[in-house]
C-alpha cells in the first residue's frame, strides 16, 4: 500500500493573520492624534507587526460621525485593492485588547537617503524637470519656498485614489516608500465624507488629463460600485449609503471630465501641517 499523499499546509494570508491572529500591544505611537498602538500578531506559524487603532481611542470630529474612523480605514483599503494598485497596506476590522478597531500591516518605510524623496522645498519660481508644483510655503519671516512633489507614477495613482475616497488628510507623513519600489498611503480615517473635503499635497496634476491606466481603473471601479456589486456590498458594511452614492458620483465625475480634479475653493486644499 502506498503512503497517503501529503497535502502541503495552506499558507496563511496577510488578511487572515491580521484578523485572526493573537494581537499583543508592544507600544504606542504618541505623535498620532488618536490612539495608535504598535502590535505584534501571530497566527498558525506566521508573525508580523501591525498598527491597531481601537475605536474607543478615536477623538470626536465635527464633520465625521463618532466611532467611524476605523471603518473608513478599512473601506479605503477595499477600494485600493479594487484598483489593483495595492496602495494601502492590508487592513481589517477586528476585536483587540481595547475593543473593536482597525488593524493594518506595519510597513517599514525606507529612509529618505535611499533615494525615495517624494516632497521638497526649493528656492525657485517653477519646479524642475521631474517635479510638480504644489504651492508656495512660508519658511521664515518674510521668506517663501516652492513646495513640490515628484512627478511619480505611484504618487499619481495615489492622487486618483484620494480623489475617489475623498481623502481629507493626505500629508507627506502619510506616504511610505517601501522596498521593491512600492509606495503606500496610510491614515485614511477621514475619508468618504459625502461633502467635498479633498485635502492633499498631490495637486501637481490638477486639471490635467487622466492617464489611460487611470481611466481603465475608474471604469472598473464604476462597475464595482454598482448596487449589488461585490465592492459596493463590502463598502455597505463600513460606510453609509449616502457616502457610497457620493463615491459613485466622484468616480462618474472624473470619468466624465477625463481630468484630475482641481481644488474646489470651498475647503482648504492643503492639509495642515502639510507633513
Short mmCIF file of C-alpha atoms in Angstrom, two decimals:
data_model
loop_
_atom_site.label_atom_id
_atom_site.label_comp_id
_atom_site.label_asym_id
_atom_site.label_seq_id
_atom_site.Cartn_x
_atom_site.Cartn_y
_atom_site.Cartn_z
CA UNK A 1 0.00 0.00 0.00
CA UNK A 2 1.33 3.36 -0.95
CA UNK A 3 1.64 6.06 1.67
CA UNK A 4 -1.17 8.63 1.65
CA UNK A 5 -0.36 11.79 -0.26
CA UNK A 6 0.75 14.61 1.97
CA UNK A 7 -1.21 17.81 1.46
CA UNK A 8 1.04 20.84 1.99
CA UNK A 9 -0.19 23.22 4.68
CA UNK A 10 -2.21 26.15 3.39
CA UNK A 11 -0.44 29.48 3.51
CA UNK A 12 -1.98 32.00 5.89
CA UNK A 13 -2.93 35.17 4.04
CA UNK A 14 -1.99 38.57 5.47
CA UNK A 15 -5.67 39.40 5.95
CA UNK A 16 -6.21 36.18 7.93
CA UNK A 17 -3.12 36.85 10.02
CA UNK A 18 -4.35 40.33 10.94
CA UNK A 19 -7.97 39.31 11.51
CA UNK A 20 -7.47 36.04 13.40
CA UNK A 21 -4.01 36.26 14.95
CA UNK A 22 -3.11 36.85 18.57
CA UNK A 23 -2.61 40.58 18.98
CA UNK A 24 -0.06 41.84 21.52
CA UNK A 25 0.47 45.54 22.18
CA UNK A 26 4.18 46.48 22.08
CA UNK A 27 3.94 50.26 22.32
CA UNK A 28 2.08 53.42 21.41
CA UNK A 29 2.75 55.82 18.54
CA UNK A 30 2.45 59.04 20.54
CA UNK A 31 2.59 61.63 17.77
CA UNK A 32 -0.76 60.40 16.41
CA UNK A 33 -3.91 62.38 17.28
CA UNK A 34 -5.91 59.21 18.02
CA UNK A 35 -4.87 56.07 19.91
CA UNK A 36 -2.44 54.20 17.63
CA UNK A 37 -0.85 51.06 19.05
CA UNK A 38 2.14 49.21 17.65
CA UNK A 39 1.49 45.48 17.94
CA UNK A 40 2.73 42.05 17.02
CA UNK A 41 0.33 39.48 15.60
CA UNK A 42 0.77 35.68 15.34
CA UNK A 43 -1.34 33.02 13.66
CA UNK A 44 -0.58 29.44 12.63
CA UNK A 45 3.17 29.91 12.46
CA UNK A 46 3.14 33.29 10.78
CA UNK A 47 4.12 36.52 12.56
CA UNK A 48 4.11 40.20 11.67
CA UNK A 49 3.96 43.66 13.16
CA UNK A 50 0.89 45.84 12.74
CA UNK A 51 -0.90 49.00 13.78
CA UNK A 52 -4.05 48.68 15.87
CA UNK A 53 -6.37 51.69 16.21
CA UNK A 54 -9.21 50.91 18.63
CA UNK A 55 -12.48 52.73 18.02
CA UNK A 56 -12.52 53.56 21.75
CA UNK A 57 -9.41 55.70 21.21
CA UNK A 58 -10.85 57.87 18.43
CA UNK A 59 -11.26 61.57 19.16
CA UNK A 60 -14.61 63.04 18.08
CA UNK A 61 -14.57 65.12 14.87
CA UNK A 62 -17.20 67.69 13.98
CA UNK A 63 -17.50 66.52 10.37
CA UNK A 64 -17.27 62.74 10.82
CA UNK A 65 -19.68 60.66 12.94
CA UNK A 66 -18.16 59.31 16.16
CA UNK A 67 -16.67 55.83 16.04
CA UNK A 68 -16.41 55.54 12.25
CA UNK A 69 -12.74 56.21 11.50
CA UNK A 70 -11.67 52.56 11.72
CA UNK A 71 -14.34 51.51 9.22
CA UNK A 72 -13.22 54.26 6.83
CA UNK A 73 -9.63 52.98 7.01
CA UNK A 74 -10.84 49.51 6.00
CA UNK A 75 -13.06 50.95 3.26
CA UNK A 76 -10.04 52.82 1.82
CA UNK A 77 -8.12 49.54 1.72
CA UNK A 78 -11.01 47.80 -0.05
CA UNK A 79 -11.14 50.48 -2.75
CA UNK A 80 -7.35 50.40 -3.11
CA UNK A 81 -7.48 46.65 -3.66
CA UNK A 82 -10.22 47.10 -6.25
CA UNK A 83 -7.94 49.41 -8.25
CA UNK A 84 -5.27 46.70 -8.45
CA UNK A 85 -2.64 49.24 -7.43
CA UNK A 86 -2.16 47.96 -3.87
CA UNK A 87 -1.58 51.43 -2.43
CA UNK A 88 -2.85 50.76 1.11
CA UNK A 89 -1.34 48.13 3.43
CA UNK A 90 -3.62 45.20 4.25
CA UNK A 91 -6.25 46.50 6.69
CA UNK A 92 -9.01 44.67 8.58
CA UNK A 93 -11.60 45.37 11.24
CA UNK A 94 -11.26 43.15 14.29
CA UNK A 95 -11.60 42.86 18.04
CA UNK A 96 -8.48 43.57 20.07
CA UNK A 97 -7.22 44.23 23.59
CA UNK A 98 -9.14 47.54 23.71
CA UNK A 99 -12.19 46.51 21.72
CA UNK A 100 -13.01 46.64 18.03
CA UNK A 101 -10.69 48.62 15.83
CA UNK A 102 -8.67 48.82 12.66
CA UNK A 103 -5.66 46.55 12.29
CA UNK A 104 -3.17 47.31 9.49
CA UNK A 105 0.04 45.61 8.45
CA UNK A 106 3.09 47.58 9.56
CA UNK A 107 5.16 48.89 6.65
CA UNK A 108 8.82 49.65 7.28
CA UNK A 109 9.44 52.84 5.30
CA UNK A 110 12.75 53.39 3.56
CA UNK A 111 14.84 56.33 4.82
CA UNK A 112 14.96 59.40 2.59
CA UNK A 113 18.63 58.71 1.98
CA UNK A 114 17.66 55.68 -0.09
CA UNK A 115 16.60 57.95 -2.95
CA UNK A 116 12.87 57.89 -2.37
CA UNK A 117 12.41 61.63 -1.78
CA UNK A 118 8.88 62.49 -2.85
CA UNK A 119 8.50 66.05 -1.47
CA UNK A 120 10.83 69.02 -1.43
CA UNK A 121 11.07 72.75 -0.77
CA UNK A 122 13.00 74.60 -3.46
CA UNK A 123 14.11 78.19 -3.93
CA UNK A 124 12.60 78.64 -7.37
CA UNK A 125 9.54 80.03 -9.09
CA UNK A 126 8.91 76.88 -11.14
CA UNK A 127 9.53 73.18 -10.45
CA UNK A 128 12.48 71.45 -12.10
CA UNK A 129 12.01 68.60 -14.55
CA UNK A 130 10.58 65.56 -12.80
CA UNK A 131 8.75 67.62 -10.17
CA UNK A 132 5.27 69.13 -9.82
CA UNK A 133 4.39 72.36 -8.02
CA UNK A 134 2.06 72.29 -5.02
CA UNK A 135 2.34 75.92 -3.96
CA UNK A 136 4.45 78.41 -2.05
CA UNK A 137 5.07 77.89 1.66
CA UNK A 138 6.40 80.22 4.32
CA UNK A 139 9.80 79.02 5.51
CA UNK A 140 10.82 82.03 7.58
CA UNK A 141 9.93 85.60 8.36
CA UNK A 142 9.00 87.07 5.00
CA UNK A 143 10.59 84.14 3.13
CA UNK A 144 8.82 81.59 0.95
CA UNK A 145 9.84 78.50 -0.96
CA UNK A 146 8.11 76.38 -3.58
CA UNK A 147 6.70 73.13 -2.25
CA UNK A 148 6.93 70.38 -4.88
CA UNK A 149 6.25 66.68 -5.19
CA UNK A 150 7.82 64.16 -7.52
CA UNK A 151 6.23 63.54 -10.92
CA UNK A 152 6.00 59.88 -9.94
CA UNK A 153 3.52 57.33 -11.33
CA UNK A 154 2.99 55.94 -7.82
CA UNK A 155 2.01 59.35 -6.48
CA UNK A 156 -0.24 59.92 -9.49
CA UNK A 157 -2.09 56.69 -8.77
CA UNK A 158 -2.44 57.74 -5.15
CA UNK A 159 -3.84 61.11 -6.25
CA UNK A 160 -6.55 59.25 -8.19
CA UNK A 161 -7.33 57.01 -5.21
CA UNK A 162 -7.52 60.03 -2.88
CA UNK A 163 -9.96 61.75 -5.23
CA UNK A 164 -12.18 58.66 -5.26
CA UNK A 165 -12.21 58.19 -1.48
CA UNK A 166 -12.33 61.97 -0.81
CA UNK A 167 -9.26 61.94 1.42
CA UNK A 168 -9.30 64.96 3.72
CA UNK A 169 -5.76 64.49 5.04
CA UNK A 170 -3.08 63.42 2.53
CA UNK A 171 0.03 64.69 4.30
CA UNK A 172 3.64 63.99 3.44
CA UNK A 173 3.99 61.84 6.55
CA UNK A 174 1.25 59.56 5.23
CA UNK A 175 3.43 58.47 2.30
CA UNK A 176 5.57 55.38 2.92
CA UNK A 177 8.11 54.41 0.24
CA UNK A 178 8.90 50.73 0.85
CA UNK A 179 11.08 48.02 -0.62
CA UNK A 180 10.86 46.83 -4.23
CA UNK A 181 9.80 50.29 -5.38
CA UNK A 182 6.46 50.13 -3.56
CA UNK A 183 4.68 53.20 -2.20
CA UNK A 184 1.93 53.01 0.38
CA UNK A 185 -0.50 55.58 1.73
CA UNK A 186 -1.66 55.34 5.33
CA UNK A 187 -4.03 57.12 7.76
CA UNK A 188 -7.35 57.04 5.90
CA UNK A 189 -9.70 57.69 8.81
CA UNK A 190 -11.06 60.95 7.38
CA UNK A 191 -12.26 59.69 4.02
CA UNK A 192 -15.57 59.05 2.21
CA UNK A 193 -17.36 62.13 3.51
CA UNK A 194 -20.37 62.90 1.30
CA UNK A 195 -19.22 66.54 1.04
CA UNK A 196 -16.14 67.51 -0.97
CA UNK A 197 -13.27 67.55 1.52
CA UNK A 198 -10.28 66.61 -0.62
CA UNK A 199 -7.16 68.00 1.07
CA UNK A 200 -3.87 66.77 -0.28
CA UNK A 201 -0.29 67.60 -1.18
CA UNK A 202 -0.74 65.82 -4.50
CA UNK A 203 -2.22 68.67 -6.54
CA UNK A 204 0.53 68.63 -9.16
CA UNK A 205 -1.72 67.01 -11.79
CA UNK A 206 -4.83 69.11 -11.01
CA UNK A 207 -6.72 69.81 -14.23
CA UNK A 208 -4.50 67.50 -16.29
CA UNK A 209 -5.89 64.62 -18.32
CA UNK A 210 -6.11 61.27 -16.60
CA UNK A 211 -3.79 58.57 -17.85
CA UNK A 212 -5.33 55.71 -19.88
CA UNK A 213 -4.48 53.45 -16.95
CA UNK A 214 -6.46 55.67 -14.56
CA UNK A 215 -9.46 55.75 -16.91
CA UNK A 216 -9.40 51.94 -17.07
CA UNK A 217 -9.22 51.67 -13.28
CA UNK A 218 -12.02 54.21 -12.75
CA UNK A 219 -14.21 52.37 -15.25
CA UNK A 220 -13.70 49.14 -13.31
CA UNK A 221 -14.46 50.98 -10.05
CA UNK A 222 -17.69 52.30 -11.52
CA UNK A 223 -18.73 48.71 -12.25
CA UNK A 224 -17.61 47.56 -8.80
CA UNK A 225 -19.61 50.31 -7.10
CA UNK A 226 -22.85 49.46 -8.90
CA UNK A 227 -25.64 48.46 -6.49
CA UNK A 228 -25.24 44.79 -5.62
CA UNK A 229 -21.69 44.53 -6.99
CA UNK A 230 -19.07 43.00 -4.64
CA UNK A 231 -17.24 46.25 -3.82
CA UNK A 232 -20.47 48.14 -3.15
CA UNK A 233 -21.71 45.29 -0.96
CA UNK A 234 -18.49 45.29 1.07
CA UNK A 235 -18.50 49.08 1.47
CA UNK A 236 -22.11 48.95 2.70
CA UNK A 237 -20.75 47.13 5.78
CA UNK A 238 -18.37 50.01 6.50
CA UNK A 239 -19.82 53.37 5.38
CA UNK A 240 -23.28 54.82 4.79
CA UNK A 241 -25.45 54.57 1.68
CA UNK A 242 -25.10 58.33 1.19
CA UNK A 243 -21.32 58.04 1.30
CA UNK A 244 -21.32 55.19 -1.22
CA UNK A 245 -23.54 57.25 -3.53
CA UNK A 246 -21.11 60.16 -3.21
CA UNK A 247 -18.20 57.85 -4.06
CA UNK A 248 -20.02 56.70 -7.19
CA UNK A 249 -20.63 60.32 -8.12
CA UNK A 250 -16.94 61.21 -7.74
CA UNK A 251 -15.92 58.32 -10.00
CA UNK A 252 -18.53 59.34 -12.59
CA UNK A 253 -17.39 62.97 -12.47
CA UNK A 254 -13.76 62.04 -13.08
CA UNK A 255 -14.68 59.78 -15.98
CA UNK A 256 -16.92 62.49 -17.47
CA UNK A 257 -14.24 65.18 -17.25
CA UNK A 258 -11.33 62.90 -18.07
CA UNK A 259 -9.20 65.02 -15.76
CA UNK A 260 -7.72 65.07 -12.30
CA UNK A 261 -9.91 67.18 -10.00
CA UNK A 262 -8.93 70.71 -9.03
CA UNK A 263 -9.34 72.40 -5.62
CA UNK A 264 -12.95 73.43 -5.13
CA UNK A 265 -12.19 76.66 -3.28
CA UNK A 266 -14.81 75.69 -0.68
CA UNK A 267 -12.39 73.85 1.58
CA UNK A 268 -8.68 74.31 2.39
CA UNK A 269 -6.89 72.42 -0.38
CA UNK A 270 -3.73 71.52 1.56
CA UNK A 271 -3.74 69.78 4.97
CA UNK A 272 -2.07 71.43 7.92
CA UNK A 273 0.58 70.74 8.88
CA UNK A 274 1.48 69.51 5.37
CA UNK A 275 4.00 66.93 6.64
#
